[in-house]
Amino acid sequence: MTSNNSTEFAHSLPNFIWYYLRTKKRYLLGFVLVALIWAIDMSLTPYLLKVIVDNVVQYSHNQAQLLHSIILPAVFYAAMSLIVNLNFRFYDYVNLQLYPYLRATIEKDLLQYLLHHSYTFFHNNFSGALTKKITDLMENIEPLVTIPNEWFYPRVFAALIASGTLFVVVHPIFGIILFVWAIIFVLLSYFAAKKAENYSRSFSENISKLSGSVSDSVSNVMSVKLFNNVQHEISTIDGILDKVVASDRKLSWFNLKINLLQGIGASILIGAMLLMLIMGLQKGWVSAGDFALVLMLSVSFTWGVHDMGKQMQRYSKVVGTCNQALSIIRQPHEIEDLPDATALNIHQGEIRFQEVSFHYENRVNLFKNMSVTIKPGEKVGLVGYSGGGKSTFIKLILRLLDIQQGYIFIDNQDIKKVSQGSLRAQIATIPQEPELFHRTIMDNIRFARVDASNEEIIEAAIKAHCHDFIMDLPQKYESMVGERGVKLSGGQKQRIAIARAFLKNAPILLLDEATSSLDSKTEDEIHQALHEVMSKKTVLVIAHRLSTLKEMDRILVFVNGRIVEDGSLNQLLGDKMGHFYKLWQMQVNGFIAEI
């Protein structure tokens, strides 16, 4: 699913539904058939009852003739009961064939589209709220389709058939009354549904914010506890809850008024029909069977209005929820491959920034006309003050962010002209805070190369010095690490991340060193692992440890988005007035300061 076609088919909810139903037209025909049979039954059953009543009145003194005249309508009446039952079972069959497919396909497509959003998109949105949008759409797709199929379309068909039946069988006036009433009712329901969408959208937005806030509190539960801010979090959520309650009441109040109007309309229908029936009885153009037929149809539609009112209230919330959920794919991807993007082919591993300018949204330029070249196989340390641009420099190479001007080349290939997948496939990254899935250790290491064998994973773990601690765990490589790896220590998570880099074995390595201090044994193991994983690669390291800087061929010093110093460790230390020398002088326990 690309950004262009997704924003087109998700422009409206009907377009979105049709996108998935268009390949399942036989099921749509099934829905039409079910609705038509149900609508026919709504008129045919009362008509058969009318025939029976008329014959009972006409032949009440002739038992033989009475039995002969009502047996066929009675058989048809019983047969319709069987047909209706089979019709509903057929409807159940269509549902069980269609909805599991819809839910699974929609969830997969939305997740795929969501994961192609940019790094910035996820920083600007609650992960809990995004997850809820997907689950909301998946859960509400069934009522979104079934409510019209069960409550609206059958009654529209029924109104048309019933109007025609009354027009032909009883008297045209009854058919006209029911037809006009049905037209007004349908128009009222349509405009009410459009109006209710605004209320339901507001309600769904507030529910989404609530879900995001709750998820945020739960994700940061340690901070909540350590700062004793449980009540503060509850107070924050209380404010959102007030908005949820207010928007829910607005929606419910609107639906109440619509239900009232529909109820009044139903009463008007009953009143008009009764008035005409009484007149018809007095003038002799309405039989007892006609009376029963008209009254049964009128009462049936009246009760249908009551039920539709309840379903409409539910449907308006479903529509609002789905529209809110669709906001995920109504937003185009910020960073997309060109239609003719090629695969990146790395021969040496040279990285070159040429006149690069970049700024974050609504901010001044961080980088302006920056040019720098990282030679093939060169190990480059990035140091500098916090906010100087080191992390952004790394993200631009990965194309997690897009530059506004200039070019970034890898082996003379513009990274904007290669696919993002091929770019990142040939760059290994070790983040400062490794992100682990709530899966086994084996699965977490394999994430770097999903086709890797168990033997290759174990070999990578041995090189990363994490095999020993893994083997000490009860389930060894099948041990679950917990959400975000909470069951592992900081040093263990770092070594898992290094094992991933070994397994991927990409020609370029980007490393953001952890700033936390570890015990000497763990520090030594990590240092050895990093020394080996950096071998024969182009390496960029956001460095904090002196031991790491000593292994660098070159060091770039970042200050306010500019590279103010560039040279080897000894060269930079030779400049006693330089920024790097000042940072070096502020070292603490083997760590370079970052202020």
Coordinates of C-alpha atoms in Angstrom, one line a residue:
M1 CA 0.0 0.0 0.0
T2 CA 1.7 3.3 -1.1
S3 CA 1.1 6.7 0.2
N4 CA -0.6 7.9 -2.9
N5 CA -3.2 5.2 -3.4
S6 CA -3.9 5.0 0.3
T7 CA -4.8 8.6 0.7
E8 CA -7.1 8.2 -2.3
F9 CA -9.0 5.2 -1.1
A10 CA -9.0 6.4 2.5
H11 CA -10.4 9.8 1.5
S12 CA -13.8 8.7 2.7
L13 CA -15.1 5.8 4.7
P14 CA -17.2 4.4 1.8
N15 CA -14.1 4.4 -0.5
F16 CA -12.1 2.6 2.2
I17 CA -14.8 -0.1 2.6
W18 CA -15.2 -0.5 -1.2
Y19 CA -11.4 -0.9 -1.6
Y20 CA -11.6 -4.2 0.4
L21 CA -15.1 -5.3 -0.7
R22 CA -14.6 -4.9 -4.4
T23 CA -12.9 -8.2 -4.7
K24 CA -15.6 -9.9 -2.7
K25 CA -18.6 -8.9 -4.8
R26 CA -20.2 -12.3 -4.5
Y27 CA -20.6 -11.6 -0.8
L28 CA -22.1 -8.2 -1.5
L29 CA -24.7 -10.0 -3.8
G30 CA -25.3 -12.3 -0.9
F31 CA -26.1 -9.3 1.3
V32 CA -28.5 -7.9 -1.3
L33 CA -30.2 -11.3 -1.7
V34 CA -30.6 -11.6 2.1
A35 CA -32.0 -8.1 2.4
L36 CA -34.4 -8.7 -0.5
I37 CA -35.8 -11.9 0.9
W38 CA -36.2 -10.3 4.3
A39 CA -38.0 -7.3 2.8
I40 CA -40.3 -9.6 0.8
D41 CA -41.1 -11.5 4.0
M42 CA -42.0 -8.3 5.7
S43 CA -44.8 -7.7 3.2
L44 CA -45.7 -11.2 2.1
T45 CA -46.3 -12.6 5.6
P46 CA -48.8 -9.8 6.5
Y47 CA -50.4 -10.3 3.0
L48 CA -50.9 -14.0 3.6
L49 CA -52.4 -13.2 7.0
K50 CA -54.8 -10.8 5.2
V51 CA -55.9 -13.5 2.8
I52 CA -56.5 -15.9 5.7
V53 CA -58.5 -13.3 7.6
D54 CA -60.6 -12.3 4.6
N55 CA -61.4 -16.0 3.9
V56 CA -62.3 -16.6 7.5
V57 CA -64.7 -13.7 7.4
Q58 CA -66.1 -14.7 4.0
Y59 CA -66.4 -18.5 4.6
S60 CA -67.0 -18.6 8.4
H61 CA -70.3 -20.4 7.8
N62 CA -68.9 -22.9 5.3
Q63 CA -66.2 -25.0 7.0
A64 CA -65.3 -27.0 3.9
Q65 CA -64.9 -23.9 1.7
L66 CA -63.0 -22.2 4.6
L67 CA -60.5 -25.0 4.9
H68 CA -60.0 -25.1 1.2
S69 CA -59.4 -21.4 1.0
I70 CA -56.9 -21.0 3.8
I71 CA -54.8 -24.1 3.4
L72 CA -52.7 -22.7 0.6
P73 CA -52.0 -19.3 2.3
A74 CA -51.2 -21.2 5.5
V75 CA -48.7 -23.5 3.8
F76 CA -47.1 -20.5 2.2
Y77 CA -47.0 -18.8 5.6
A78 CA -45.2 -21.8 7.1
A79 CA -42.9 -22.0 4.1
M80 CA -41.9 -18.4 4.5
S81 CA -40.9 -19.1 8.1
L82 CA -38.6 -21.8 6.9
I83 CA -37.2 -19.6 4.0
V84 CA -36.5 -16.8 6.4
N85 CA -34.7 -19.1 8.8
L86 CA -32.6 -20.4 5.9
N87 CA -32.0 -16.8 4.7
F88 CA -30.6 -15.8 8.1
R89 CA -28.3 -18.8 8.2
F90 CA -27.1 -17.9 4.7
Y91 CA -26.4 -14.4 6.1
D92 CA -24.4 -15.9 8.9
Y93 CA -22.4 -17.9 6.4
V94 CA -21.6 -14.8 4.3
N95 CA -20.5 -13.1 7.5
L96 CA -18.1 -15.8 8.6
Q97 CA -16.6 -15.9 5.2
L98 CA -16.2 -12.1 4.9
Y99 CA -15.4 -10.6 8.2
P100 CA -12.3 -12.6 9.3
Y101 CA -10.8 -11.7 5.9
L102 CA -11.6 -8.0 6.3
R103 CA -10.2 -7.8 9.9
A104 CA -7.0 -9.6 9.1
T105 CA -6.4 -7.8 5.8
I106 CA -7.1 -4.3 7.2
E107 CA -4.9 -4.9 10.3
K108 CA -2.0 -6.0 8.1
D109 CA -2.4 -3.2 5.6
L110 CA -2.7 -0.5 8.3
L111 CA 0.3 -1.8 10.3
Q112 CA 2.4 -1.9 7.1
Y113 CA 1.4 1.6 6.2
L114 CA 1.9 2.8 9.8
L115 CA 5.4 1.4 10.0
H116 CA 6.4 3.2 6.8
H117 CA 5.8 6.6 8.5
S118 CA 8.8 8.6 9.3
Y119 CA 10.9 8.7 12.5
T120 CA 9.4 12.2 13.2
F121 CA 5.8 10.9 12.9
F122 CA 6.3 8.4 15.7
H123 CA 7.9 11.1 17.9
N124 CA 4.9 13.3 17.4
N125 CA 2.2 10.7 18.2
F126 CA 1.4 8.5 21.2
S127 CA 2.3 4.9 20.4
G128 CA -0.8 3.8 22.4
A129 CA -3.1 6.1 20.4
L130 CA -1.7 4.8 17.1
T131 CA -2.2 1.2 18.2
K132 CA -5.7 1.9 19.3
K133 CA -6.5 3.4 15.9
I134 CA -5.6 0.1 14.2
T135 CA -7.5 -2.1 16.7
D136 CA -10.5 0.3 16.5
L137 CA -10.8 0.0 12.8
M138 CA -10.3 -3.7 12.9
E139 CA -13.0 -4.2 15.6
N140 CA -15.5 -1.8 14.1
I141 CA -15.3 -2.9 10.5
E142 CA -18.0 -5.6 11.1
P143 CA -20.6 -3.3 12.6
L144 CA -19.7 -0.7 10.0
V145 CA -20.9 -3.1 7.3
T146 CA -23.6 -5.1 9.2
I147 CA -25.6 -2.3 10.6
P148 CA -26.6 -0.9 7.2
N149 CA -27.1 -4.5 5.8
E150 CA -29.3 -5.5 8.8
W151 CA -31.1 -2.3 9.6
F152 CA -31.2 0.1 6.8
Y153 CA -31.2 -1.6 3.3
P154 CA -33.7 -4.3 4.2
R155 CA -36.1 -1.7 5.5
V156 CA -35.7 0.5 2.4
F157 CA -36.5 -2.5 0.2
A158 CA -39.4 -3.5 2.6
A159 CA -40.8 0.1 2.4
L160 CA -40.8 0.0 -1.4
I161 CA -42.3 -3.5 -1.6
A162 CA -44.9 -2.7 1.1
S163 CA -45.8 0.5 -0.6
G164 CA -46.4 -1.3 -3.8
T165 CA -48.4 -4.1 -2.1
L166 CA -50.7 -1.6 -0.3
F167 CA -51.0 0.5 -3.5
V168 CA -52.2 -2.6 -5.5
V169 CA -53.8 -4.9 -3.0
V170 CA -55.6 -2.5 -0.7
H171 CA -55.9 1.1 -2.0
P172 CA -53.4 3.6 -3.6
I173 CA -53.7 6.0 -0.7
F174 CA -52.1 3.6 1.7
G175 CA -49.2 2.9 -0.7
I176 CA -48.7 6.7 -1.2
I177 CA -48.7 7.4 2.6
L178 CA -46.2 4.7 3.3
F179 CA -44.0 5.7 0.4
V180 CA -43.9 9.4 1.3
W181 CA -43.3 8.5 4.9
A182 CA -40.4 6.2 3.9
I183 CA -38.8 8.9 1.7
I184 CA -39.0 11.5 4.6
F185 CA -37.7 9.0 7.0
V186 CA -34.7 8.0 4.8
L187 CA -33.8 11.6 4.2
L188 CA -34.0 12.5 7.9
S189 CA -31.8 9.5 8.7
Y190 CA -29.3 10.4 6.1
F191 CA -28.9 14.0 7.2
A192 CA -28.9 13.0 10.8
A193 CA -26.1 10.5 10.2
K194 CA -24.0 13.1 8.4
K195 CA -24.5 15.6 11.3
A196 CA -23.8 12.9 13.9
E197 CA -20.4 12.2 12.2
N198 CA -19.1 15.5 13.6
Y199 CA -20.1 14.6 17.1
S200 CA -18.8 11.1 16.8
R201 CA -15.5 12.2 15.4
S202 CA -15.0 14.6 18.4
F203 CA -15.9 11.7 20.7
S204 CA -13.5 9.3 19.0
E205 CA -10.6 11.9 19.1
N206 CA -11.0 12.3 22.8
I207 CA -11.1 8.6 23.3
S208 CA -7.9 8.3 21.3
K209 CA -6.2 11.0 23.4
L210 CA -7.4 9.2 26.5
S211 CA -5.9 5.9 25.3
G212 CA -2.6 7.6 24.4
S213 CA -2.4 9.2 27.9
V214 CA -3.1 6.0 29.7
S215 CA -0.5 4.2 27.6
D216 CA 2.0 7.0 28.3
S217 CA 1.5 6.7 32.0
V218 CA 1.8 2.9 32.0
S219 CA 4.9 3.0 29.8
N220 CA 6.5 5.4 32.3
V221 CA 5.2 3.7 35.4
M222 CA 8.7 3.7 37.0
S223 CA 8.9 7.5 36.8
V224 CA 5.3 7.8 38.1
K225 CA 6.2 5.7 41.2
L226 CA 9.7 7.2 41.8
F227 CA 8.3 10.8 41.8
N228 CA 5.2 9.7 43.7
N229 CA 3.0 11.3 41.0
V230 CA 0.2 8.8 40.8
Q231 CA -2.4 11.5 41.7
H232 CA -0.8 13.9 39.2
E233 CA -1.3 11.3 36.4
I234 CA -4.9 10.7 37.5
S235 CA -5.6 14.4 37.5
T236 CA -4.1 14.7 34.0
I237 CA -6.3 11.9 32.7
D238 CA -9.3 13.4 34.6
G239 CA -9.1 16.4 32.3
I240 CA -9.3 14.2 29.2
L241 CA -12.1 12.2 30.7
D242 CA -14.1 15.3 31.2
K243 CA -13.8 16.0 27.4
V244 CA -14.7 12.3 26.7
V245 CA -17.9 12.6 28.9
A246 CA -18.8 16.0 27.3
S247 CA -18.4 14.8 23.7
D248 CA -20.3 11.5 24.5
R249 CA -23.2 13.5 26.0
K250 CA -23.4 15.8 23.0
L251 CA -23.5 12.8 20.7
S252 CA -26.1 11.0 22.8
W253 CA -28.2 14.2 23.1
F254 CA -28.2 14.7 19.4
N255 CA -29.2 11.0 18.9
L256 CA -32.0 11.4 21.5
K257 CA -33.5 14.3 19.5
I258 CA -33.3 12.3 16.3
N259 CA -34.9 9.3 17.9
L260 CA -37.7 11.6 19.2
L261 CA -38.3 12.9 15.7
Q262 CA -38.3 9.4 14.3
G263 CA -40.7 8.3 17.0
I264 CA -43.1 11.2 16.2
G265 CA -42.9 10.2 12.6
A266 CA -43.8 6.6 13.4
S267 CA -46.8 7.8 15.4
I268 CA -47.9 10.0 12.5
L269 CA -47.7 7.0 10.2
I270 CA -49.9 4.9 12.6
G271 CA -52.3 7.7 13.0
A272 CA -52.6 8.4 9.3
M273 CA -53.1 4.7 8.5
L274 CA -55.7 4.2 11.2
L275 CA -57.6 7.3 10.0
M276 CA -57.7 6.0 6.5
L277 CA -58.6 2.5 7.6
I278 CA -61.6 3.8 9.6
M279 CA -62.7 5.8 6.6
G280 CA -62.3 2.8 4.4
L281 CA -64.3 0.5 6.7
Q282 CA -67.1 3.1 6.9
K283 CA -67.2 3.4 3.1
G284 CA -66.7 -0.3 2.5
W285 CA -63.5 -0.2 0.5
V286 CA -61.4 -1.8 3.3
S287 CA -61.9 -5.4 4.3
A288 CA -61.0 -7.0 7.7
G289 CA -58.0 -8.5 6.0
D290 CA -57.0 -5.2 4.6
F291 CA -57.3 -3.7 8.1
A292 CA -55.0 -6.4 9.5
L293 CA -52.5 -6.0 6.6
V294 CA -52.2 -2.2 6.9
L295 CA -52.0 -2.3 10.6
M296 CA -49.4 -5.1 10.7
L297 CA -47.2 -3.3 8.2
S298 CA -47.5 0.0 10.0
V299 CA -46.7 -1.5 13.4
S300 CA -43.8 -3.4 11.9
F301 CA -42.3 -0.2 10.5
T302 CA -43.0 1.6 13.7
W303 CA -41.0 -0.9 15.7
G304 CA -38.4 -0.9 13.0
V305 CA -38.0 2.8 13.5
H306 CA -37.5 2.3 17.2
D307 CA -34.8 -0.3 16.6
M308 CA -33.2 1.7 13.9
G309 CA -32.9 4.6 16.3
K310 CA -30.8 2.5 18.7
Q311 CA -28.7 1.2 15.8
M312 CA -28.2 4.6 14.4
Q313 CA -26.8 5.8 17.7
R314 CA -24.4 2.9 17.7
Y315 CA -23.6 3.4 14.0
S316 CA -22.7 7.1 14.4
K317 CA -20.1 6.1 17.0
V318 CA -18.8 3.4 14.8
V319 CA -18.4 5.8 11.9
G320 CA -16.7 8.4 14.1
T321 CA -14.3 5.8 15.4
C322 CA -13.5 4.5 11.9
N323 CA -13.0 8.0 10.5
Q324 CA -10.7 8.9 13.4
A325 CA -8.7 5.6 12.9
L326 CA -8.4 6.4 9.1
S327 CA -6.4 9.5 10.0
I328 CA -3.3 7.1 10.0
I329 CA -3.5 6.6 6.3
R330 CA -5.0 10.0 5.4
Q331 CA -1.6 11.3 6.3
P332 CA 0.9 10.7 3.5
H333 CA 4.3 9.3 4.3
E334 CA 6.8 12.1 4.9
I335 CA 9.8 10.2 3.4
E336 CA 9.1 8.0 0.3
D337 CA 11.2 6.2 -2.2
L338 CA 11.3 7.7 -5.7
P339 CA 9.3 5.6 -8.3
D340 CA 12.6 4.7 -10.0
A341 CA 14.6 4.2 -6.8
T342 CA 17.5 1.7 -7.2
A343 CA 19.1 -0.6 -4.7
L344 CA 22.2 0.8 -2.9
N345 CA 25.3 -1.1 -3.9
I346 CA 28.2 -0.5 -1.4
H347 CA 31.7 -1.3 -2.7
Q348 CA 33.9 0.7 -0.3
G349 CA 31.7 2.5 2.2
E350 CA 32.5 6.2 1.6
I351 CA 30.0 8.7 3.0
R352 CA 29.9 12.2 1.7
F353 CA 27.9 15.2 2.7
Q354 CA 27.8 17.9 0.0
E355 CA 26.4 21.3 0.9
V356 CA 23.8 19.8 3.2
S357 CA 21.3 22.0 4.9
F358 CA 18.8 20.7 7.4
H359 CA 16.3 22.0 10.0
Y360 CA 13.7 20.5 12.1
E361 CA 10.1 21.6 11.6
N362 CA 9.5 25.3 12.6
R363 CA 13.1 25.7 13.6
V364 CA 16.2 27.5 12.2
N365 CA 18.8 25.6 10.3
L366 CA 20.8 23.1 12.3
F367 CA 23.1 22.3 9.4
K368 CA 23.8 24.9 6.8
N369 CA 25.9 24.0 3.7
M370 CA 27.7 21.3 5.5
S371 CA 30.3 19.3 3.5
V372 CA 32.3 16.5 5.0
T373 CA 33.6 13.1 3.7
I374 CA 34.1 9.9 5.6
K375 CA 36.7 7.8 3.8
P376 CA 36.1 4.0 3.2
G377 CA 37.0 2.0 6.2
E378 CA 37.6 5.1 8.3
K379 CA 36.6 5.0 12.0
V380 CA 35.2 8.4 13.0
G381 CA 34.2 9.6 16.4
L382 CA 31.5 12.3 16.8
V383 CA 31.8 14.4 19.9
G384 CA 30.4 17.7 21.0
Y385 CA 28.0 19.5 23.2
S386 CA 24.4 18.3 23.6
G387 CA 22.2 19.5 20.8
G388 CA 25.2 20.1 18.5
G389 CA 23.9 17.8 15.8
K390 CA 25.7 14.4 16.3
S391 CA 22.5 12.3 16.5
T392 CA 20.9 14.2 13.7
F393 CA 24.0 13.6 11.6
I394 CA 23.5 9.8 12.1
K395 CA 19.8 10.0 11.4
L396 CA 20.4 11.8 8.1
I397 CA 22.7 9.0 6.9
L398 CA 20.0 6.5 7.7
R399 CA 17.5 8.8 6.0
L400 CA 15.3 8.7 9.1
L401 CA 15.1 12.4 8.4
D402 CA 15.3 14.2 5.0
I403 CA 17.6 17.1 4.2
Q404 CA 16.1 20.3 2.8
Q405 CA 19.1 21.1 0.5
G406 CA 22.3 19.4 -0.7
Y407 CA 23.2 15.8 -1.2
I408 CA 24.3 12.8 0.9
F409 CA 26.3 10.2 -1.1
I410 CA 27.3 6.7 -0.2
D411 CA 29.9 5.4 -2.7
N412 CA 28.8 8.2 -5.0
Q413 CA 25.1 7.1 -4.8
D414 CA 22.6 9.8 -3.7
I415 CA 20.7 8.2 -0.8
K416 CA 17.5 10.0 -2.0
K417 CA 17.7 8.0 -5.2
V418 CA 18.1 4.6 -3.6
S419 CA 15.4 2.6 -1.7
Q420 CA 15.3 3.2 2.0
G421 CA 15.2 -0.6 2.5
S422 CA 18.4 -1.2 0.6
L423 CA 20.1 1.7 2.4
R424 CA 19.3 0.5 5.9
A425 CA 20.0 -3.1 4.9
Q426 CA 23.7 -2.2 4.5
I427 CA 24.1 -0.1 7.6
A428 CA 24.3 -1.7 11.1
T429 CA 23.3 0.4 14.0
I430 CA 23.9 0.1 17.7
P431 CA 21.7 2.7 19.5
Q432 CA 22.5 4.2 22.9
E433 CA 19.3 2.6 24.3
P434 CA 18.8 -0.8 22.5
E435 CA 15.2 -1.5 21.7
L436 CA 14.2 -5.1 22.3
F437 CA 10.9 -6.9 21.6
H438 CA 9.0 -8.9 24.1
R439 CA 10.2 -12.0 22.4
T440 CA 13.0 -14.6 23.0
I441 CA 16.7 -13.6 23.0
M442 CA 17.0 -15.8 19.9
D443 CA 14.3 -13.8 18.1
N444 CA 15.7 -10.5 19.2
I445 CA 19.2 -11.2 17.8
R446 CA 17.7 -12.7 14.6
F447 CA 15.8 -9.4 14.0
A448 CA 19.1 -8.1 12.5
R449 CA 18.9 -10.8 9.8
V450 CA 15.6 -12.8 9.8
D451 CA 17.0 -15.6 7.6
A452 CA 19.9 -16.3 10.0
S453 CA 20.3 -19.8 11.3
N454 CA 20.4 -20.6 15.0
E455 CA 24.1 -21.5 14.7
E456 CA 24.9 -18.0 13.1
I457 CA 23.0 -16.3 16.0
I458 CA 24.9 -18.2 18.6
E459 CA 28.2 -17.3 16.8
A460 CA 27.2 -13.6 16.9
A461 CA 26.3 -13.9 20.6
I462 CA 29.7 -15.4 21.3
K463 CA 31.5 -12.6 19.5
A464 CA 29.4 -10.0 21.4
H465 CA 30.3 -11.6 24.7
C466 CA 26.7 -12.3 25.6
H467 CA 26.6 -16.1 25.1
D468 CA 27.7 -16.8 28.7
F469 CA 25.0 -14.8 30.4
I470 CA 22.4 -16.2 28.0
M471 CA 23.4 -19.8 28.9
D472 CA 22.9 -18.9 32.6
L473 CA 19.3 -18.0 32.0
P474 CA 16.6 -20.7 32.7
Q475 CA 15.4 -20.9 29.1
K476 CA 18.7 -19.8 27.6
Y477 CA 18.2 -18.5 24.0
E478 CA 14.5 -19.1 24.4
S479 CA 14.2 -16.8 27.4
M480 CA 11.7 -13.9 27.0
V481 CA 13.3 -10.5 27.6
G482 CA 10.1 -8.7 28.7
E483 CA 8.7 -5.5 27.2
R484 CA 11.6 -3.4 25.9
G485 CA 13.9 -5.9 27.4
V486 CA 13.1 -5.0 31.1
K487 CA 14.3 -8.4 32.3
L488 CA 17.9 -7.7 31.1
S489 CA 20.4 -5.3 32.6
G490 CA 21.8 -2.3 30.6
G491 CA 25.0 -4.1 29.8
Q492 CA 23.2 -7.2 28.7
K493 CA 21.0 -5.2 26.3
Q494 CA 24.0 -3.4 24.9
R495 CA 25.7 -6.8 24.1
I496 CA 22.5 -8.1 22.5
A497 CA 22.6 -5.0 20.2
I498 CA 26.2 -5.7 19.4
A499 CA 25.3 -9.3 18.6
R500 CA 22.8 -7.9 16.1
A501 CA 25.5 -5.9 14.5
F502 CA 27.8 -8.9 14.2
L503 CA 24.9 -10.9 12.7
K504 CA 24.1 -8.2 10.2
N505 CA 27.7 -7.7 9.2
A506 CA 27.0 -4.6 7.2
P507 CA 29.8 -2.6 5.6
I508 CA 28.9 0.6 7.5
L509 CA 28.4 0.7 11.3
L510 CA 26.7 3.6 13.2
L511 CA 27.1 3.5 16.9
D512 CA 25.7 5.7 19.6
E513 CA 27.6 4.7 22.8
A514 CA 25.7 4.3 26.0
T515 CA 26.5 7.0 28.6
S516 CA 25.9 4.8 31.6
S517 CA 28.8 3.5 33.6
L518 CA 29.0 -0.3 33.9
D519 CA 31.1 -2.6 36.1
S520 CA 34.7 -3.1 34.9
K521 CA 34.1 -6.7 33.7
T522 CA 31.1 -5.7 31.5
E523 CA 32.9 -2.5 30.3
D524 CA 35.9 -4.7 29.2
E525 CA 33.6 -7.2 27.4
I526 CA 31.7 -4.5 25.6
H527 CA 35.0 -2.8 24.6
Q528 CA 36.4 -6.0 23.2
A529 CA 33.1 -6.7 21.3
L530 CA 33.0 -3.2 19.8
H531 CA 36.7 -3.5 18.8
E532 CA 35.9 -6.6 16.9
V533 CA 32.6 -5.5 15.3
M534 CA 34.2 -2.3 14.0
S535 CA 36.9 -4.2 12.1
K536 CA 37.1 -3.7 8.4
K537 CA 34.0 -1.3 8.3
T538 CA 33.3 2.4 7.8
V539 CA 32.4 3.4 11.4
L540 CA 30.8 6.5 12.9
V541 CA 30.6 6.6 16.7
I542 CA 28.9 9.1 18.9
A543 CA 31.6 8.5 21.4
H544 CA 31.6 9.0 25.2
R545 CA 34.3 6.7 26.3
L546 CA 38.0 7.6 26.1
S547 CA 38.8 4.0 25.3
T548 CA 36.6 4.3 22.2
L549 CA 38.0 7.6 21.1
K550 CA 41.6 6.2 21.2
E551 CA 40.6 3.7 18.5
M552 CA 39.2 6.3 16.1
D553 CA 41.2 7.4 13.1
R554 CA 39.5 10.7 13.1
I555 CA 37.3 12.9 15.4
L556 CA 34.6 15.4 14.4
V557 CA 33.6 18.0 16.9
F558 CA 30.1 19.4 16.6
V559 CA 29.0 22.7 18.0
N560 CA 25.6 24.2 17.1
G561 CA 25.3 22.2 13.9
R562 CA 28.8 23.0 12.6
I563 CA 31.9 20.8 12.5
V564 CA 34.3 23.1 14.3
E565 CA 37.2 20.7 14.6
D566 CA 38.3 17.7 12.5
G567 CA 41.4 15.6 13.1
S568 CA 43.0 12.7 15.0
L569 CA 43.0 12.5 18.7
N570 CA 46.5 13.7 19.1
Q571 CA 45.9 16.6 16.7
L572 CA 42.9 17.8 18.6
L573 CA 44.5 17.5 22.0
G574 CA 47.4 19.6 20.6
D575 CA 45.0 22.6 20.3
K576 CA 44.8 23.8 24.0
M577 CA 42.2 26.4 23.0
G578 CA 40.0 24.0 21.1
H579 CA 36.6 22.7 22.0
F580 CA 37.7 19.1 22.1
Y581 CA 40.5 19.9 24.5
K582 CA 38.0 21.5 26.9
L583 CA 35.7 18.4 26.7
W584 CA 38.7 16.2 27.3
Q585 CA 39.7 18.2 30.3
M586 CA 36.2 17.7 31.7
Q587 CA 36.3 13.9 31.5
V588 CA 34.9 11.9 34.4
N589 CA 35.8 8.3 35.1
G590 CA 36.8 7.7 31.5
F591 CA 33.8 9.5 30.0
I592 CA 33.9 12.6 27.8
A593 CA 31.5 15.3 29.0
E594 CA 28.5 16.3 26.9
I595 CA 27.0 19.6 28.1

